[in-house]
Short mmCIF file of C-alpha atoms in Angstrom, two decimals:
data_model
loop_
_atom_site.label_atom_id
_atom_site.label_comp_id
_atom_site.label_asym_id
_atom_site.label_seq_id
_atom_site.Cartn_x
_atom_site.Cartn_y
_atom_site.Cartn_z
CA UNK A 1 -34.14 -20.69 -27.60
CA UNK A 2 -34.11 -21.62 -30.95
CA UNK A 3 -30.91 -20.19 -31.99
CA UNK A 4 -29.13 -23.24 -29.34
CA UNK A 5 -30.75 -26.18 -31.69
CA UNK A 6 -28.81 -24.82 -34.85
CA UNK A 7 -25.39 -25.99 -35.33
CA UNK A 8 -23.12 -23.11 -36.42
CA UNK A 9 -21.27 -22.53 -39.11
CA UNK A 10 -17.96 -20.68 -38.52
CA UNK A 11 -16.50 -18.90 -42.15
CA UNK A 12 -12.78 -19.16 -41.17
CA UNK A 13 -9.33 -18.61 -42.01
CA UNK A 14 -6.87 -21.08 -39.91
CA UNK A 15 -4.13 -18.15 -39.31
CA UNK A 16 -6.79 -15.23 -39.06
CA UNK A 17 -6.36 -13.76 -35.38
CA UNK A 18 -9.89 -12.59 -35.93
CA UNK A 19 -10.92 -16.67 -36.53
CA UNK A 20 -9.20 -18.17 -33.43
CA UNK A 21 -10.67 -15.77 -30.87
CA UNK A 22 -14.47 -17.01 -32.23
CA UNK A 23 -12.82 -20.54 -32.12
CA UNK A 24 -11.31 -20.45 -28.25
CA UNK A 25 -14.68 -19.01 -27.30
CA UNK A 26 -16.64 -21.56 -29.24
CA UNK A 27 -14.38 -24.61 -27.58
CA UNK A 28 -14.46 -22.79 -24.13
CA UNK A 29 -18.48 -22.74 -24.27
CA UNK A 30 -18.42 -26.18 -25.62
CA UNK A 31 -20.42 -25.50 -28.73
CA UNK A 32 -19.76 -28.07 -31.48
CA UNK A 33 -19.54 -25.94 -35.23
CA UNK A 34 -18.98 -27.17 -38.87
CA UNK A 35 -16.26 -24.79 -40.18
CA UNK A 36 -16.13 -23.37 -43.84
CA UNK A 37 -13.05 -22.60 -44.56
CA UNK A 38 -12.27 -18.71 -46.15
CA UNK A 39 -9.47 -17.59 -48.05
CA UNK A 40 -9.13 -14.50 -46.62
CA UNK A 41 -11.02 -12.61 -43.47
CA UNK A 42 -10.86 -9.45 -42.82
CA UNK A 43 -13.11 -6.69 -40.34
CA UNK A 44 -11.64 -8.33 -37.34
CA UNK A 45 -13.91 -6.73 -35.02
CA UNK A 46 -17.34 -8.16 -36.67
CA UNK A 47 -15.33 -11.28 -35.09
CA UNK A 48 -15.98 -9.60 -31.46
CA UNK A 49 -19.47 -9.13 -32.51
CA UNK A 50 -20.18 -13.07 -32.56
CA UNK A 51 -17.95 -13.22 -29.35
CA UNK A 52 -20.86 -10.71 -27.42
CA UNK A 53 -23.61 -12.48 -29.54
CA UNK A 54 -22.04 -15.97 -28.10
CA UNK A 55 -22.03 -14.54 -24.90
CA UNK A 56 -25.74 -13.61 -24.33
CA UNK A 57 -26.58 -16.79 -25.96
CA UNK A 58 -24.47 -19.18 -24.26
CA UNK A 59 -23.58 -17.43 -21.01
CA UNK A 60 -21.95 -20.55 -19.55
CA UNK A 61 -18.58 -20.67 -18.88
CA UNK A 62 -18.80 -16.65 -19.27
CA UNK A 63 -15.93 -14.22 -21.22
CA UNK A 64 -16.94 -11.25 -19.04
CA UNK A 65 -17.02 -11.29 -15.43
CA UNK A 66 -19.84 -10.20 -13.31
CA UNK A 67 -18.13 -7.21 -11.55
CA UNK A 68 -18.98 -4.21 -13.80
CA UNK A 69 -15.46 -2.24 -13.28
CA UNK A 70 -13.82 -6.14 -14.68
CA UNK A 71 -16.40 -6.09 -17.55
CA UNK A 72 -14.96 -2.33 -18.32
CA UNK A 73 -11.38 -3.62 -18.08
CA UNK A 74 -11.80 -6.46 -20.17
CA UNK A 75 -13.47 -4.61 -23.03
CA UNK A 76 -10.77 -2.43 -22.88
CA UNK A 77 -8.50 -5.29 -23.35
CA UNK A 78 -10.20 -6.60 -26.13
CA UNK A 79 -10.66 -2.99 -27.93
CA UNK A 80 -7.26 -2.03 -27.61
CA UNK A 81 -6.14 -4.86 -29.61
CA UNK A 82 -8.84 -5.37 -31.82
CA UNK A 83 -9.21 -1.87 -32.91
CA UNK A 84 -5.91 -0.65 -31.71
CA UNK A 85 -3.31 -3.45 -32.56
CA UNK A 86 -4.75 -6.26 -35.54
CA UNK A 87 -6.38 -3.98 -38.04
CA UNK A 88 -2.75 -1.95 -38.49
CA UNK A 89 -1.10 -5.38 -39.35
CA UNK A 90 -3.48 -7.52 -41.19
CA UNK A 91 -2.22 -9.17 -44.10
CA UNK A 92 -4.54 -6.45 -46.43
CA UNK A 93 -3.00 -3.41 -44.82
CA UNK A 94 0.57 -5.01 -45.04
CA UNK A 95 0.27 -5.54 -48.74
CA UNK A 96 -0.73 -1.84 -49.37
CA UNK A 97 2.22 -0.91 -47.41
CA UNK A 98 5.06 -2.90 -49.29
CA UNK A 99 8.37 -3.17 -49.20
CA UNK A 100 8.60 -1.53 -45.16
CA UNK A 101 5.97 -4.45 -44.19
CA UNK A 102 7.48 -5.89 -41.58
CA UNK A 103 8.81 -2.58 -40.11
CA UNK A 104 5.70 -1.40 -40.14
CA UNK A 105 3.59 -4.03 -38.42
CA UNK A 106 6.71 -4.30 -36.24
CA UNK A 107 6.10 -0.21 -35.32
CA UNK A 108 1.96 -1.16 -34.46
CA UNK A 109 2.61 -4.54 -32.70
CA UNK A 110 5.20 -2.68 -30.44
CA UNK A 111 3.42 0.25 -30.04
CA UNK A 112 0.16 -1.44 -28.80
CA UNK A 113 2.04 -3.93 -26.43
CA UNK A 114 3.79 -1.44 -24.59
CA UNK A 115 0.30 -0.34 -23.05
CA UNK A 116 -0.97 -3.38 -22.94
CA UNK A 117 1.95 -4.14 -20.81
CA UNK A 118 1.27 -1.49 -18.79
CA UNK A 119 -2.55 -1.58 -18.70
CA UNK A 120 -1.81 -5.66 -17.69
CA UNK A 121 0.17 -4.80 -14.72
CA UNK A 122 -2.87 -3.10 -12.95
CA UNK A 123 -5.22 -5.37 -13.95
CA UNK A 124 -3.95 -8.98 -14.37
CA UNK A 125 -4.25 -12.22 -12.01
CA UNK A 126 -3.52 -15.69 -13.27
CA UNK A 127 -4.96 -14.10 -16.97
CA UNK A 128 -5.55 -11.17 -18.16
CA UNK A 129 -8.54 -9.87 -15.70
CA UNK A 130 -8.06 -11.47 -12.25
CA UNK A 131 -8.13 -15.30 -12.41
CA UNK A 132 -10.84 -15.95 -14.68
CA UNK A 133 -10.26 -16.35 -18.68
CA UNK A 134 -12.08 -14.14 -19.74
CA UNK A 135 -12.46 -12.35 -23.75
CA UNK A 136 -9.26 -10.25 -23.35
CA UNK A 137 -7.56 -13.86 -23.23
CA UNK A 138 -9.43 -14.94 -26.29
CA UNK A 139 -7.77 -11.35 -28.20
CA UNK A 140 -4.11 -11.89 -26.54
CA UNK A 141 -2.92 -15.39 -27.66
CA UNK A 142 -3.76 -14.75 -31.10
CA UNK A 143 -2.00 -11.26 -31.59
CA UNK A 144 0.92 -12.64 -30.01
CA UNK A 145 1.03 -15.29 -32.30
CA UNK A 146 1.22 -12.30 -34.83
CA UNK A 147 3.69 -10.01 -32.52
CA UNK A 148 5.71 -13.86 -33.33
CA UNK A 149 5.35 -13.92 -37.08
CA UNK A 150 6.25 -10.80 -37.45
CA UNK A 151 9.53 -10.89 -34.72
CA UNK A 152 8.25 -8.63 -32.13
CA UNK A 153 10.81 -9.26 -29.07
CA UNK A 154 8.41 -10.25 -26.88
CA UNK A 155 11.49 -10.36 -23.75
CA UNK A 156 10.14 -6.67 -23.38
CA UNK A 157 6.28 -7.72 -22.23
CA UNK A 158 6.72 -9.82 -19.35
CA UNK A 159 3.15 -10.49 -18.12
CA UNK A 160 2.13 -10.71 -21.99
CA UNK A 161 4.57 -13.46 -22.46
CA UNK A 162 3.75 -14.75 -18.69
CA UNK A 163 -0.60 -14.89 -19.48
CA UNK A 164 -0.14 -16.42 -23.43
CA UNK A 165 2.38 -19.07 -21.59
CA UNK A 166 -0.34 -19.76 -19.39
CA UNK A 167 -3.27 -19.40 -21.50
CA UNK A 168 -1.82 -21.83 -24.31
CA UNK A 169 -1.93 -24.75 -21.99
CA UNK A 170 -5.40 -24.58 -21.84
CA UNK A 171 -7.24 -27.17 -24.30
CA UNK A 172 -9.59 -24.46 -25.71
CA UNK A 173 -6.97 -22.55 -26.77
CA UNK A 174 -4.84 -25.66 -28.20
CA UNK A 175 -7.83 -27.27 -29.97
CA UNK A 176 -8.08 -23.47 -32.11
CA UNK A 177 -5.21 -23.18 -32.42
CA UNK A 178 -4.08 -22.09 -36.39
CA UNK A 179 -1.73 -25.52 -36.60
CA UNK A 180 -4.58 -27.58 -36.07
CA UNK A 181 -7.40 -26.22 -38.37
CA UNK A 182 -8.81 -27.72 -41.74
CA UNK A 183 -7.57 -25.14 -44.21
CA UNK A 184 -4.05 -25.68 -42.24
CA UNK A 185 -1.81 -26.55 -44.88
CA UNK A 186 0.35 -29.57 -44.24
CA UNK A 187 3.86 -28.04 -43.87
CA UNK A 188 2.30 -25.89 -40.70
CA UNK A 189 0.27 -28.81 -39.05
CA UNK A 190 1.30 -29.71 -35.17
CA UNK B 1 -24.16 2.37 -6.85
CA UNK B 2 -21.73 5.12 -6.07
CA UNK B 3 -20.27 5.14 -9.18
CA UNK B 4 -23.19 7.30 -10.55
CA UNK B 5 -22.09 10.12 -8.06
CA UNK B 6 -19.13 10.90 -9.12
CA UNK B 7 -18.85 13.75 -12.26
CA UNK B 8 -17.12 12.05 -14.88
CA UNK B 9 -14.54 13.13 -16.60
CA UNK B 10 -13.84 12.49 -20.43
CA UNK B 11 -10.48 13.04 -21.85
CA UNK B 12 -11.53 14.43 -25.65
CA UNK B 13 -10.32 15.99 -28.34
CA UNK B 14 -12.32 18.27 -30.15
CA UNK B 15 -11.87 16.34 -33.48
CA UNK B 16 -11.70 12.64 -32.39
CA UNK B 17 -14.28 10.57 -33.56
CA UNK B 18 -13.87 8.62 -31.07
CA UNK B 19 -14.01 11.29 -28.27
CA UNK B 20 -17.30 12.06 -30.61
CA UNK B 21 -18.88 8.73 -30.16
CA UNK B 22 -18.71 9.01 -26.17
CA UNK B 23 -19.79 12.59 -26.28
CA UNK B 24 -23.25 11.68 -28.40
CA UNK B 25 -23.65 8.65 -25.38
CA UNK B 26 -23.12 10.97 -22.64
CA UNK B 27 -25.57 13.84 -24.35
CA UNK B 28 -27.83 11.11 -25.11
CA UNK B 29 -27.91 9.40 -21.38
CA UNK B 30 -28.03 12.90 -20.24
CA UNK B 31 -25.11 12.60 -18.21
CA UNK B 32 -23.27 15.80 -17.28
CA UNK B 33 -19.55 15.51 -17.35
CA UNK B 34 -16.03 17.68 -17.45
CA UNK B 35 -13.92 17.79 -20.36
CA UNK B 36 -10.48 17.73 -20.48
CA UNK B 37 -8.76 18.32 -23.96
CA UNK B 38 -6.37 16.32 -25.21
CA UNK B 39 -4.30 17.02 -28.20
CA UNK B 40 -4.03 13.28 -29.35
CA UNK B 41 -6.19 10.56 -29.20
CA UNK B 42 -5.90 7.30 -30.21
CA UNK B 43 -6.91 3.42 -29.59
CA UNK B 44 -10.53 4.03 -30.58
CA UNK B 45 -11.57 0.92 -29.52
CA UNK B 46 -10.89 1.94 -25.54
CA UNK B 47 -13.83 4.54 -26.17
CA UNK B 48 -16.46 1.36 -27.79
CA UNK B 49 -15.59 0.13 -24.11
CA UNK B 50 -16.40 3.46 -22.01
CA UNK B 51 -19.59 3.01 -23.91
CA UNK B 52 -20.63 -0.57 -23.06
CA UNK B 53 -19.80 0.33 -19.62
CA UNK B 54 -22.33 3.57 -19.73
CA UNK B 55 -24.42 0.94 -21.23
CA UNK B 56 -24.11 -0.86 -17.92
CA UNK B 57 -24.41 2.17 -15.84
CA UNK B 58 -27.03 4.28 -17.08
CA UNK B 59 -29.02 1.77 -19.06
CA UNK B 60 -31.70 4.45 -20.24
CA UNK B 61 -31.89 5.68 -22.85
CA UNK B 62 -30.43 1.99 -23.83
CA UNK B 63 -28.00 2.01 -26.68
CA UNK B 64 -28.22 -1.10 -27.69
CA UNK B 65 -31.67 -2.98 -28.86
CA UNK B 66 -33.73 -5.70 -26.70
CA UNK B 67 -33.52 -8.17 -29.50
CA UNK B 68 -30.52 -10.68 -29.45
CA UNK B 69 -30.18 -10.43 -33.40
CA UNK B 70 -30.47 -6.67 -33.30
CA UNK B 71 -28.07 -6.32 -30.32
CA UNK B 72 -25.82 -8.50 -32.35
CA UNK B 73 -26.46 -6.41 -35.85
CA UNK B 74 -25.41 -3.42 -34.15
CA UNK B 75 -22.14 -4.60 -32.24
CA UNK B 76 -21.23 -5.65 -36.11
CA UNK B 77 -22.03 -2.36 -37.42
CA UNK B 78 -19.87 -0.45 -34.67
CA UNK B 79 -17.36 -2.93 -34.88
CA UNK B 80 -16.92 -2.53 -38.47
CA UNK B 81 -16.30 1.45 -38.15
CA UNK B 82 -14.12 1.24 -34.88
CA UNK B 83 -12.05 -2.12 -36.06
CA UNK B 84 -12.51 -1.76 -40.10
CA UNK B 85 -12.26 1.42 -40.65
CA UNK B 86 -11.57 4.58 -37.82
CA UNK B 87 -7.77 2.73 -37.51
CA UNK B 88 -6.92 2.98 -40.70
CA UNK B 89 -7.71 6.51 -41.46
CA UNK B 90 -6.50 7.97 -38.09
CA UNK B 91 -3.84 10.95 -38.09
CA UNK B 92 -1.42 9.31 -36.75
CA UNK B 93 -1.23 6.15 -39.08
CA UNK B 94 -1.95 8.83 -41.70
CA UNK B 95 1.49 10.77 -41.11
CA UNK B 96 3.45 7.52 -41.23
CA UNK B 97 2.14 6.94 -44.70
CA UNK B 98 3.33 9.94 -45.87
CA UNK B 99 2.20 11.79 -48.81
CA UNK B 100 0.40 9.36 -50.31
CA UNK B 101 -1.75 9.51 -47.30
CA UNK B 102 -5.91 11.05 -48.90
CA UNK B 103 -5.45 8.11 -51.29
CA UNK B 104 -5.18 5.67 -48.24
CA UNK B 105 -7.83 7.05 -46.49
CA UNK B 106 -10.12 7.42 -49.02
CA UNK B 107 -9.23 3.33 -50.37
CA UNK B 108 -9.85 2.58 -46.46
CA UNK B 109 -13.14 4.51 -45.90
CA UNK B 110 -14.66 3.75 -49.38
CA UNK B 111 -13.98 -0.04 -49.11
CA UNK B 112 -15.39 0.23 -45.42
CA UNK B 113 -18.38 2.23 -46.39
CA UNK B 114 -19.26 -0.23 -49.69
CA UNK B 115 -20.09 -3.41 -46.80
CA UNK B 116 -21.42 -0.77 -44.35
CA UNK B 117 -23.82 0.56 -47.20
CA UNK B 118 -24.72 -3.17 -48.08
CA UNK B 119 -25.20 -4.24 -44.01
CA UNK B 120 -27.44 -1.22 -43.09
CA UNK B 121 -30.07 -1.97 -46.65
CA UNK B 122 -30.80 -5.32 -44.64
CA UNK B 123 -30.67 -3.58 -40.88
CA UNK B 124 -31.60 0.12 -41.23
CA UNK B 125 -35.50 1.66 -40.30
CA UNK B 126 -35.29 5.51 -39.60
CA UNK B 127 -31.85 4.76 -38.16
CA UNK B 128 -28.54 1.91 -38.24
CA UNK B 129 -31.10 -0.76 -37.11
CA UNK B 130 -34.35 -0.37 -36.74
CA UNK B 131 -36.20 2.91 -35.63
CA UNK B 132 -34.45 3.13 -32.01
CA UNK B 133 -31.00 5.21 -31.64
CA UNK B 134 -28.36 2.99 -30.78
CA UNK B 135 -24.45 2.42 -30.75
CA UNK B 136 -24.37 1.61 -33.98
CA UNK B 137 -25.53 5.65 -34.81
CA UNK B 138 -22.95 6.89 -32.44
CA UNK B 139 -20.13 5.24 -34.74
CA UNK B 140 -21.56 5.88 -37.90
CA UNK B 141 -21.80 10.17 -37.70
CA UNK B 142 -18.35 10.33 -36.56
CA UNK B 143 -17.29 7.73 -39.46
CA UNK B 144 -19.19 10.07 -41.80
CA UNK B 145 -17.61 13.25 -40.65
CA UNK B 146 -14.20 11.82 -41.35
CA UNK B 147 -15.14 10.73 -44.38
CA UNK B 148 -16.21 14.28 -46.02
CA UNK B 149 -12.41 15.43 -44.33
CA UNK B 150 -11.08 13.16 -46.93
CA UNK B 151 -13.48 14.08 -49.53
CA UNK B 152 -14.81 10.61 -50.18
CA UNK B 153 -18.19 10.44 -52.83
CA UNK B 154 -20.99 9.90 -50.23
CA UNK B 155 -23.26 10.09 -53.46
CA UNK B 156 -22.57 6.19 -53.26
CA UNK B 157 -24.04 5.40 -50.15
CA UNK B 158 -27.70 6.69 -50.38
CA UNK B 159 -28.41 4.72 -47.14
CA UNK B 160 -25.23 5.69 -45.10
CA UNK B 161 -25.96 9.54 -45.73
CA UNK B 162 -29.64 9.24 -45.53
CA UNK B 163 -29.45 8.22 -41.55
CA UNK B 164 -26.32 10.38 -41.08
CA UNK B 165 -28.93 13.69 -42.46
CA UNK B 166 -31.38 11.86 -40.00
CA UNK B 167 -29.52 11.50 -37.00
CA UNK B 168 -27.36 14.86 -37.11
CA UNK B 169 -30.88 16.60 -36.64
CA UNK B 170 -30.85 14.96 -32.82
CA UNK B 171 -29.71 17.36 -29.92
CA UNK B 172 -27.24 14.57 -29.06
CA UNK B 173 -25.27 14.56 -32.16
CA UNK B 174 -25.47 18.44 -32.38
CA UNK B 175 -24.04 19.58 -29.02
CA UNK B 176 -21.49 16.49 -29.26
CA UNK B 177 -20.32 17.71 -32.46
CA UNK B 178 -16.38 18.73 -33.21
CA UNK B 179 -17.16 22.44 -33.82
CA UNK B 180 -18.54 22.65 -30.16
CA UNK B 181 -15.97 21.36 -27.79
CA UNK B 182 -14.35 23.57 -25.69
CA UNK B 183 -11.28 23.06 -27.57
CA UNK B 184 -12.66 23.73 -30.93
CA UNK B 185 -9.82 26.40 -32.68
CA UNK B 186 -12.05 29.99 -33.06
CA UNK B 187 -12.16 29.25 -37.13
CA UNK B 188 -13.36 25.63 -37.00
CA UNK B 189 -16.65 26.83 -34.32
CA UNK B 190 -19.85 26.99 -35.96
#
């Protein structure tokens, strides 16, 4: 296919949750990308476009397992935070709010990990779905890098905490990671 | 596969968009199904993921498009209503803002609408992309529902209300629509 022999071009923003999921499934898949950096992203969820897009393409390792009840589970994962958690506390929506900012994304980020907590209990393994990383990992570690910016106390989510602990020490998420990224500005480089 | 015996069961509200999207795939798969009202709905994205897995299920009539780029143009455009814009004008984000709360829907559905209106002049035929019903469609009349609630200027979007007129002439969207659920309130039933 075509498409394969093009190298991509990722538009991204190093601290943009919606820029590191595209990046840990670009790294997982082992796709090499030139990366233009953007001031400011917003429409998370066109992000989870490319992700399904990536994963037709490039179905090797795969973000969605083959059983269809996982698939179900794992989108479910994925929407919930995409369209249930990050577009309440982007930077954009935070701004319009003002002054009760961090209260605010505080109320969302808490809100939406309470049944993730829940929904994570029935359905989690060594990750998020069973023992296979899978695109619910690739929407976790970055909006709990958020739930941390914004000090969500995280003591209440156990297997959240337990699956980003375990996720982070993978190299694909590492290598996208916002501290390591071209736009990163000096003072936040690891 | 046994899952396709069982009567499902959808857990809508009359006036949810998002209940609406599922309703116009069931109607459109032909899928017979019991309803059970709820009074609150939210996490929209949880009902993109009932759909992909219908999608799985019952793959005719498909939903989404053959074509890689066209699968991929209409995961953005869905994405783009259930991530960028169907959070930020639900009811319950709504209350917290308070009084100020038709000007923040109508800033969050206008700015949503301006990219949607510029994405569907490069993707649209008779419908979201292309001439085939698809995902996309089942996002976009709920979208456009909410946004007459908040009185938003559809004059704006030619394109957006053109395939809205277009697609709300399809049995689907009809019998799926909020003024005939079995929970519809006597004065809202048309």
């Amino acid at each position: 296919m075509s498409a394969a022999l093009v190298k991509p071009v990722l538009y991204s923003y190093f601290r943009s949750s919606c820029s590191w999921r595209v990046r840990i499934a670009l790294a997982l898949k082992g796709i090499t990308y030139d990366q233009v950096p953007v001031n400011l992203l917003k429409d998370g969820g066109q992000q989870l476009a490319i992700i399904e897009y990536l994963e037709e393409t490039r179905p090797n390792p795969r973000l969605l397992p083959q059983d269809q009840k996982k698939r179900a589970q794992v989108r479910m994962i994925s929407d919930h935070i995409v369209s249930g958690i990050q577009p309440l506390q982007n930077l954009a929506v935070l701004q319009r709010v003002g002054e009760k900012k961090l209260e605010w994304a505080q109320h969302y980020i808490t809100n939406g990990f309470q049944a993730l907590e829940r929904i994570l209990k029935n359905t989690a393994g060594r990750y998020c779905v069973g023992d296979e990383v899978s695109m619910a990992d690739l929407c976790l570690v970055p909006q709990v890098y958020n739930a941390e910016r914004y000090k969500v106390d995280l003591a209440l989510y156990p297997t959240i905490t337990r699956i980003n602990k375990t996720l982070l020490e993978l190299e694909a998420f590492q290598v996208s990671h916002p501290t390591k990224q071209p736009d990163t500005p000096a003072e936040l480089r690891a």
